[in-house]
């Protein structure tokens, strides 16, 4: 079992961002921070607070635990949505994050009801 490090969290953040089709600049604008901070998080050179990590998890369509577990799970489910990323506004990104969080919550409720 490997230890959870900022580098591991950063690698997962970068992969999730790239799979979402977003640039570091778009994510930074969405969060209201400098693009360099996104790079620092993704490189694991700076710690990321849980509020920011939670916002990124929502935006990318992943659960927060995906980024915080020391071992990568084989079947990590993310929510994929097709869109053109170069034309997205910050408001569009907020709606996208909300929709992904809502869909993940519905999926969790469904799983609970099936148990």
Coordinates of N, CA and C in Angstrom, one line a residue:
X1 N 0.8 -1.2 0.0 CA 0.0 0.0 0.0 C 0.9 1.2 0.0
X2 N 0.7 2.1 -0.9 CA 1.5 3.3 -1.0 C 0.9 4.4 -0.2
X3 N 1.8 5.3 0.2 CA 1.3 6.5 1.0 C 0.7 7.5 0.1
X4 N -0.3 8.2 0.5 CA -0.9 9.3 -0.3 C 0.0 10.5 -0.2
X5 N 0.3 11.0 -1.4 CA 1.2 12.2 -1.4 C 0.6 13.2 -2.3
X6 N 1.1 14.5 -2.2 CA 0.6 15.5 -3.0 C 0.9 15.2 -4.5
X7 N 2.0 14.5 -4.7 CA 2.3 14.1 -6.1 C 1.3 13.2 -6.7
X8 N 0.8 12.2 -5.9 CA -0.2 11.3 -6.3 C -1.5 12.0 -6.6
X9 N -1.9 12.9 -5.7 CA -3.1 13.7 -5.8 C -3.0 14.5 -7.1
X10 N -1.8 15.1 -7.3 CA -1.6 15.9 -8.5 C -1.7 15.2 -9.8
X11 N -1.1 14.0 -9.8 CA -1.2 13.1 -11.0 C -2.7 12.8 -11.3
X12 N -3.5 12.5 -10.3 CA -4.9 12.2 -10.5 C -5.6 13.5 -11.0
X13 N -5.3 14.6 -10.4 CA -5.9 15.9 -10.8 C -5.6 16.2 -12.3
X14 N -4.4 16.0 -12.7 CA -4.0 16.3 -14.1 C -4.7 15.4 -15.0
X15 N -4.7 14.1 -14.7 CA -5.4 13.1 -15.6 C -6.9 13.4 -15.7
X16 N -7.5 13.7 -14.6 CA -8.9 14.0 -14.6 C -9.2 15.3 -15.4
X17 N -8.4 16.3 -15.3 CA -8.6 17.5 -16.0 C -8.4 17.3 -17.5
X18 N -7.4 16.5 -17.9 CA -7.2 16.2 -19.3 C -8.3 15.4 -19.9
X19 N -8.8 14.4 -19.1 CA -9.9 13.6 -19.6 C -11.2 14.4 -19.7
X20 N -11.3 15.5 -19.0 CA -12.4 16.4 -19.0 C -12.3 17.4 -20.2
X21 N -11.1 17.4 -20.8 CA -10.9 18.3 -22.0 C -10.7 19.8 -21.6
X22 N -10.3 20.0 -20.4 CA -10.2 21.4 -19.9 C -8.7 21.8 -19.8
X23 N -8.4 23.1 -20.0 CA -7.0 23.6 -19.8 C -6.8 24.0 -18.4
X24 N -5.6 24.2 -18.0 CA -5.3 24.7 -16.7 C -5.9 26.1 -16.6
X25 N -5.8 26.9 -17.7 CA -6.3 28.3 -17.6 C -7.8 28.3 -17.4
X26 N -8.6 27.4 -18.0 CA -10.0 27.3 -17.8 C -10.3 27.0 -16.4
X27 N -9.6 26.0 -15.8 CA -9.9 25.6 -14.4 C -9.5 26.7 -13.5
X28 N -8.4 27.4 -13.7 CA -8.0 28.5 -12.8 C -9.0 29.6 -12.9
X29 N -9.5 29.9 -14.0 CA -10.6 31.0 -14.1 C -11.8 30.5 -13.4
X30 N -12.2 29.3 -13.5 CA -13.4 28.7 -12.8 C -13.2 28.9 -11.3
X31 N -12.0 28.6 -10.8 CA -11.7 28.7 -9.3 C -11.4 30.1 -8.9
X32 N -11.1 31.0 -9.8 CA -10.7 32.3 -9.4 C -9.3 32.4 -8.9
X33 N -8.4 31.6 -9.4 CA -7.0 31.6 -8.9 C -6.1 31.7 -10.1
X34 N -4.8 31.8 -9.9 CA -3.9 31.9 -11.0 C -3.6 30.5 -11.6
X35 N -3.3 30.5 -12.9 CA -3.1 29.2 -13.6 C -1.9 28.5 -13.0
X36 N -0.9 29.2 -12.5 CA 0.2 28.6 -11.9 C -0.1 27.7 -10.7
X37 N -1.1 28.1 -10.0 CA -1.6 27.3 -8.9 C -2.1 25.9 -9.3
X38 N -2.8 25.9 -10.4 CA -3.2 24.6 -10.9 C -2.0 23.8 -11.3
X39 N -1.0 24.3 -11.9 CA 0.2 23.6 -12.2 C 0.9 23.1 -10.9
X40 N 0.9 23.9 -9.9 CA 1.6 23.5 -8.6 C 0.8 22.3 -8.1
X41 N -0.5 22.4 -8.1 CA -1.3 21.3 -7.5 C -1.1 20.0 -8.3
X42 N -1.1 20.1 -9.7 CA -0.9 19.0 -10.5 C 0.5 18.4 -10.4
X43 N 1.5 19.2 -10.1 CA 2.9 18.7 -10.0 C 3.1 18.2 -8.5
X44 N 2.2 18.5 -7.6 CA 2.4 18.1 -6.3 C 3.4 18.9 -5.5
X45 N 3.7 20.1 -6.0 CA 4.6 21.0 -5.3 C 4.0 21.9 -4.2
X46 N 2.6 21.9 -4.3 CA 1.9 22.7 -3.2 C 0.7 21.9 -2.8
X47 N 0.4 22.0 -1.5 CA -0.8 21.3 -1.0 C -2.1 21.9 -1.5
X48 N -3.1 21.1 -1.6 CA -4.4 21.6 -2.1 C -5.4 21.5 -0.9
X49 N -6.2 22.5 -0.7 CA -7.2 22.4 0.4 C -8.4 21.6 0.0
X50 N -9.1 21.1 0.9 CA -10.2 20.2 0.6 C -11.4 20.9 -0.1
X51 N -11.6 22.2 0.1 CA -12.6 22.9 -0.6 C -12.3 23.0 -2.1
X52 N -11.1 23.4 -2.4 CA -10.6 23.4 -3.8 C -10.7 22.0 -4.4
X53 N -10.2 21.0 -3.7 CA -10.2 19.7 -4.2 C -11.6 19.2 -4.5
X54 N -12.5 19.6 -3.6 CA -13.9 19.2 -3.8 C -14.5 19.8 -5.0
X55 N -14.2 21.1 -5.2 CA -14.7 21.8 -6.4 C -14.2 21.2 -7.7
X56 N -12.9 20.8 -7.7 CA -12.3 20.1 -8.9 C -12.9 18.8 -9.1
X57 N -13.1 18.0 -8.0 CA -13.8 16.7 -8.2 C -15.1 16.8 -8.8
X58 N -15.9 17.8 -8.4 CA -17.2 18.1 -9.0 C -17.1 18.4 -10.5
X59 N -16.1 19.3 -10.8 CA -15.9 19.8 -12.2 C -15.5 18.7 -13.1
X60 N -14.7 17.8 -12.6 CA -14.1 16.7 -13.4 C -15.1 15.5 -13.4
X61 N -16.0 15.4 -12.5 CA -17.0 14.3 -12.5 C -16.5 13.1 -11.7
X62 N -15.6 13.3 -10.7 CA -15.1 12.3 -9.8 C -15.6 12.5 -8.4
X63 N -15.5 11.4 -7.6 CA -15.8 11.5 -6.2 C -14.6 12.1 -5.5
X64 N -14.7 12.7 -4.4 CA -13.6 13.3 -3.7 C -12.7 12.2 -3.2
X65 N -13.2 11.0 -2.9 CA -12.4 9.9 -2.4 C -11.5 9.4 -3.5
X66 N -11.8 9.5 -4.7 CA -10.9 9.1 -5.8 C -9.5 9.8 -5.6
X67 N -9.5 11.1 -5.3 CA -8.3 11.8 -5.2 C -7.6 11.5 -3.8
X68 N -8.3 11.1 -2.8 CA -7.8 11.0 -1.5 C -7.4 9.6 -1.0
X69 N -7.8 8.6 -1.8 CA -7.4 7.2 -1.5 C -6.0 7.0 -1.9
X70 N -5.2 6.3 -1.0 CA -3.8 6.1 -1.3 C -3.6 5.1 -2.4
X71 N -4.5 4.2 -2.6 CA -4.4 3.2 -3.7 C -5.4 3.5 -4.7
X72 N -5.1 3.5 -5.9 CA -6.0 3.7 -7.0 C -6.9 2.6 -7.2
X73 N -8.2 2.8 -7.2 CA -9.2 1.8 -7.4 C -9.3 1.4 -8.8
X74 N -9.5 0.2 -9.1 CA -9.6 -0.3 -10.5 C -10.8 0.3 -11.2
X75 N -11.9 0.3 -10.6 CA -13.1 0.8 -11.3 C -13.6 2.1 -10.7
X76 N -12.8 3.1 -11.0 CA -13.2 4.5 -10.7 C -14.2 5.0 -11.7
X77 N -15.4 5.4 -11.3 CA -16.3 5.9 -12.2 C -16.3 7.4 -12.2
X78 N -16.2 7.9 -13.4 CA -16.3 9.4 -13.6 C -17.5 9.6 -14.5
X79 N -18.0 10.8 -14.5 CA -19.1 11.2 -15.3 C -18.5 11.9 -16.5
X80 N -18.8 11.4 -17.7 CA -18.3 12.1 -18.9 C -19.5 12.9 -19.5
X81 N -19.1 14.1 -20.0 CA -20.1 14.9 -20.7 C -19.4 15.4 -21.9
X82 N -20.0 15.4 -23.1 CA -19.4 15.9 -24.3 C -19.7 17.4 -24.5
X83 N -18.7 18.2 -24.7 CA -18.9 19.6 -25.0 C -17.6 20.2 -25.6
X84 N -17.8 21.3 -26.2 CA -16.6 22.0 -26.8 C -16.0 22.9 -25.7
X85 N -14.8 22.6 -25.3 CA -14.2 23.3 -24.1 C -13.7 24.7 -24.4
X86 N -13.4 25.0 -25.7 CA -12.9 26.3 -25.9 C -13.9 27.4 -25.8
X87 N -15.2 27.1 -25.8 CA -16.2 28.1 -25.8 C -16.9 28.2 -24.4
X88 N -16.4 27.5 -23.4 CA -17.1 27.5 -22.1 C -16.8 28.7 -21.3
X89 N -17.8 29.3 -20.7 CA -17.6 30.4 -19.8 C -17.5 29.8 -18.4
X90 N -17.2 30.7 -17.4 CA -17.1 30.3 -16.0 C -18.5 29.8 -15.6
X91 N -19.6 30.5 -16.0 CA -20.9 30.1 -15.7 C -21.2 28.7 -16.2
X92 N -20.8 28.4 -17.5 CA -21.0 27.1 -18.0 C -20.3 26.0 -17.2
X93 N -19.1 26.3 -16.7 CA -18.3 25.4 -15.9 C -19.0 25.1 -14.5
X94 N -19.6 26.2 -14.0 CA -20.4 26.0 -12.7 C -21.6 25.1 -13.0
X95 N -22.3 25.2 -14.1 CA -23.4 24.4 -14.4 C -23.0 23.0 -14.6
X96 N -21.9 22.8 -15.3 CA -21.3 21.5 -15.6 C -20.9 20.8 -14.3
X97 N -20.3 21.5 -13.4 CA -19.9 20.9 -12.1 C -21.1 20.5 -11.3
X98 N -22.1 21.3 -11.3 CA -23.4 21.0 -10.6 C -24.0 19.8 -11.2
X99 N -24.1 19.7 -12.5 CA -24.7 18.6 -13.2 C -24.0 17.3 -12.9
X100 N -22.7 17.3 -12.9 CA -21.9 16.1 -12.6 C -22.1 15.7 -11.1
X101 N -22.1 16.6 -10.2 CA -22.3 16.3 -8.8 C -23.7 15.7 -8.6
X102 N -24.7 16.3 -9.2 CA -26.1 15.9 -9.1 C -26.2 14.4 -9.6
X103 N -25.6 14.1 -10.8 CA -25.7 12.8 -11.4 C -25.0 11.8 -10.5
X104 N -23.8 12.2 -9.9 CA -23.1 11.3 -9.0 C -23.9 11.0 -7.8
X105 N -24.6 12.0 -7.2 CA -25.5 11.8 -6.1 C -26.6 10.9 -6.4
X106 N -27.2 11.0 -7.6 CA -28.3 10.1 -8.0 C -27.8 8.7 -8.1
X107 N -26.6 8.5 -8.6 CA -26.0 7.2 -8.7 C -25.8 6.6 -7.4
X108 N -25.3 7.4 -6.4 CA -25.1 6.9 -5.1 C -26.4 6.5 -4.4
X109 N -27.4 7.3 -4.6 CA -28.8 6.9 -4.0 C -29.3 5.6 -4.6
X110 N -29.1 5.5 -5.9 CA -29.6 4.2 -6.6 C -28.8 3.0 -6.0
X111 N -27.5 3.1 -5.8 CA -26.8 2.0 -5.2 C -27.2 1.7 -3.8
X112 N -27.5 2.7 -3.0 CA -28.0 2.5 -1.7 C -29.4 1.8 -1.7
X113 N -30.2 2.2 -2.6 CA -31.6 1.5 -2.7 C -31.5 0.1 -3.1
X114 N -30.5 -0.2 -3.9 CA -30.3 -1.6 -4.4 C -29.7 -2.5 -3.4
X115 N -29.1 -2.0 -2.4 CA -28.5 -2.8 -1.3 C -29.5 -3.4 -0.3

